[in-house]
Coordinates of N, CA and C in Angstrom, one line a residue:
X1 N -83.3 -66.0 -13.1 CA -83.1 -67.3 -12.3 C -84.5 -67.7 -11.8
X2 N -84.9 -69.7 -11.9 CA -85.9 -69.5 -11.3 C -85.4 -70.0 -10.0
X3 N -86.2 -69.9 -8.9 CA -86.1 -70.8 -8.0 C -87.1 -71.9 -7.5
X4 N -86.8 -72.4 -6.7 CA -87.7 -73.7 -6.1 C -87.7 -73.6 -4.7
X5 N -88.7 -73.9 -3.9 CA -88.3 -74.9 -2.3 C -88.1 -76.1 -2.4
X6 N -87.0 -76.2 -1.6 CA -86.9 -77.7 -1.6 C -86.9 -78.1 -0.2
X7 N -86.8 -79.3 0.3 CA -87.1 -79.6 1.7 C -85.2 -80.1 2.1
X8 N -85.4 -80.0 3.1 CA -84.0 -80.4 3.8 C -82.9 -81.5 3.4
X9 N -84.2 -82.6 3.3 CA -83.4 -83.6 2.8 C -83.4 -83.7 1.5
X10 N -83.6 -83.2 0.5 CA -83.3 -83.0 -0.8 C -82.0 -82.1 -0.9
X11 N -82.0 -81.1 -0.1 CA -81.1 -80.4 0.4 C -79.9 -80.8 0.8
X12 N -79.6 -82.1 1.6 CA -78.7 -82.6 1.5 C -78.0 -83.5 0.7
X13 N -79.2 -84.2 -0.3 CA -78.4 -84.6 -1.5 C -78.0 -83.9 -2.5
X14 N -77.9 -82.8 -2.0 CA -77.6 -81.5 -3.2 C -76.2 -81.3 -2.9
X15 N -75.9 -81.1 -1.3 CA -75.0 -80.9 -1.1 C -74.8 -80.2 0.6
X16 N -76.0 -79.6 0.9 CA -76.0 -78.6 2.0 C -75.3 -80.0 3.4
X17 N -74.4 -78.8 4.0 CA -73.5 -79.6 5.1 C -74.6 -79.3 6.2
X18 N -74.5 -80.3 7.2 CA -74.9 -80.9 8.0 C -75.1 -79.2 9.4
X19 N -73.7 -78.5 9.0 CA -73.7 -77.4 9.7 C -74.5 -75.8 8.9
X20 N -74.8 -75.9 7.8 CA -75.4 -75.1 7.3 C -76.9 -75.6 7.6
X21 N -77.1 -76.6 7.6 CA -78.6 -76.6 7.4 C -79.0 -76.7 9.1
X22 N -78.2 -76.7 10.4 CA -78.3 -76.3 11.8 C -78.1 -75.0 11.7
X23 N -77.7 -74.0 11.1 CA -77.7 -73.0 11.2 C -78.7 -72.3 11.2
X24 N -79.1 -72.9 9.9 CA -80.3 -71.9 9.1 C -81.8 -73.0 10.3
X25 N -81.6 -74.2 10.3 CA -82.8 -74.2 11.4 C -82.2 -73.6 12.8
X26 N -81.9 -73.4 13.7 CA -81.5 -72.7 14.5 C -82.3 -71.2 14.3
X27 N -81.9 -70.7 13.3 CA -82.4 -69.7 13.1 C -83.6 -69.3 12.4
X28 N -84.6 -70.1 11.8 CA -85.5 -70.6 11.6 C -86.3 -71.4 11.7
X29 N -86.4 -72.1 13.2 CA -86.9 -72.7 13.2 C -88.0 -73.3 12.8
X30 N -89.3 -73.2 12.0 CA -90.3 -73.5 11.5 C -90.3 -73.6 10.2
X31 N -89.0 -73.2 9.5 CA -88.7 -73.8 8.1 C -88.8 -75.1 7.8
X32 N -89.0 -75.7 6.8 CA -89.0 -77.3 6.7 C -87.9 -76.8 5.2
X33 N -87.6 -76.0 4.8 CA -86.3 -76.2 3.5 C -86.0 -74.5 3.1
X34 N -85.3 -74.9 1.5 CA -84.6 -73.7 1.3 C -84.8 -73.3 0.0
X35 N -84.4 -72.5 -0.5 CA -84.7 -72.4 -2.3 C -83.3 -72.8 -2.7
X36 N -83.5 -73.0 -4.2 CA -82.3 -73.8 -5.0 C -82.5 -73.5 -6.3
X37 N -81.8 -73.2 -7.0 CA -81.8 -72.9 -8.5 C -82.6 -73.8 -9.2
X38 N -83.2 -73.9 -9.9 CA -83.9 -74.6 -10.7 C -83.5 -74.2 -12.1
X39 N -83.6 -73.0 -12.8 CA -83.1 -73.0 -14.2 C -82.2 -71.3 -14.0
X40 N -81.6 -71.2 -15.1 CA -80.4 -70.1 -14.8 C -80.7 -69.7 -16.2
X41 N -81.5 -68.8 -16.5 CA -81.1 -67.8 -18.2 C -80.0 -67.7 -19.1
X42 N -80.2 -68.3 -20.1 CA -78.3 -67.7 -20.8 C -78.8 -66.8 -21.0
X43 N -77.3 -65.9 -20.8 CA -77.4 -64.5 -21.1 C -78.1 -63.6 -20.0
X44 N -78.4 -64.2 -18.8 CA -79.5 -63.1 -18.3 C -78.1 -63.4 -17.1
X45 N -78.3 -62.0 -15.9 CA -77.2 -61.4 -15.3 C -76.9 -62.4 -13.8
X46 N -77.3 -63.6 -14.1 CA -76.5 -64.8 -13.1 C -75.9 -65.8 -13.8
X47 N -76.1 -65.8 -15.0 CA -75.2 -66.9 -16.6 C -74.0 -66.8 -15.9
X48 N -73.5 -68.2 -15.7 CA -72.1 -68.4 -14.8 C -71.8 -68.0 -13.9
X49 N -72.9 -67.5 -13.2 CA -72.7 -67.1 -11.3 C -73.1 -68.6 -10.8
X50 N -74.6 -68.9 -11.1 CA -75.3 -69.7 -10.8 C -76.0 -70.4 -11.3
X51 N -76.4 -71.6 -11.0 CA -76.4 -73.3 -12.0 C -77.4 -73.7 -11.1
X52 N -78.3 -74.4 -11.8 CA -79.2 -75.5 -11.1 C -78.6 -76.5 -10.4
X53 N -79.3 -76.7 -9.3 CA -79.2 -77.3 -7.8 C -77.7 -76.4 -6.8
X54 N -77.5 -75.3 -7.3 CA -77.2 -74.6 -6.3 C -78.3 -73.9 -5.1
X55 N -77.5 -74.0 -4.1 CA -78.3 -73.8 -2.6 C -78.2 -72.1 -2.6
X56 N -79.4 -71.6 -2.3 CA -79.7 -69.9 -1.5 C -79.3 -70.2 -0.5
X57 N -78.1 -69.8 0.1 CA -77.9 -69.4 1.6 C -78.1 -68.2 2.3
X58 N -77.8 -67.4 1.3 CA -77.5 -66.1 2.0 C -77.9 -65.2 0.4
X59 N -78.5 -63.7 1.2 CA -78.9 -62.9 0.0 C -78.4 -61.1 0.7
X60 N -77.2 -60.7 0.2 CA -76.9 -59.6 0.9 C -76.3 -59.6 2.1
X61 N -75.7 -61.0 2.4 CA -75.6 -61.6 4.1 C -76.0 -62.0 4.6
X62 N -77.9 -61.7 4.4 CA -78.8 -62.2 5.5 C -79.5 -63.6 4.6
X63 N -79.3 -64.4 5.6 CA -80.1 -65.8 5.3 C -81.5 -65.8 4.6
X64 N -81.6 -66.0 3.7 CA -82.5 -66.1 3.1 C -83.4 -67.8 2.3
X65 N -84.5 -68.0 3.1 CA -85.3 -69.5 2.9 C -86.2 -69.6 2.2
X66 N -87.1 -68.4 2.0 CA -88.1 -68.0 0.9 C -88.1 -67.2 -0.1
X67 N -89.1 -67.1 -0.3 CA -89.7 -66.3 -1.9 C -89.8 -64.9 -1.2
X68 N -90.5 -64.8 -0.5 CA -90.4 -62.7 0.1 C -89.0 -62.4 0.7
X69 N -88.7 -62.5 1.1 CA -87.2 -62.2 2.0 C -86.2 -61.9 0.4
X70 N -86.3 -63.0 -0.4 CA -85.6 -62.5 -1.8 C -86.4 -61.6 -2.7
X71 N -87.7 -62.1 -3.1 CA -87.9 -60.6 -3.5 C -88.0 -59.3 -3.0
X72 N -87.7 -59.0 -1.5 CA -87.9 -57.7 -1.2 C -86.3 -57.7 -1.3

């Protein structure tokens, strides 16, 4: 999968509710956005989990807005 940042309000024309994206700022505040699918591998081990312009909310449970937090 690749990912992207995208900013908030791109974010919400993707989809993100108005109460997800107060969550995740709440809790991060100094974020300005989130990552979002950008291309999905056939055949590689997210093919039909996950699709471009889906939203990263969460990785393992914990909120996740960047690139280190998902790769570690």
């Amino acid at each position: 999968v690749i990912f992207k940042h995208k900013a908030f309000d791109e974010l919400c024309r993707l989809g993100l509710t108005a109460e997800a994206e107060a969550a995740v700022r709440a809790e991060y505040p100094s974020e300005t956005g989130m990552l979002v699918v950008d291309q999905c591998l056939k055949s590689g081990p997210a093919d039909a989990l996950l699709e471009p312009g889906d939203i990263l909310l969460k990785v393992a449970g914990a909120s996740c807005t960047t690139f280190l937090p998902l790769e570690a």
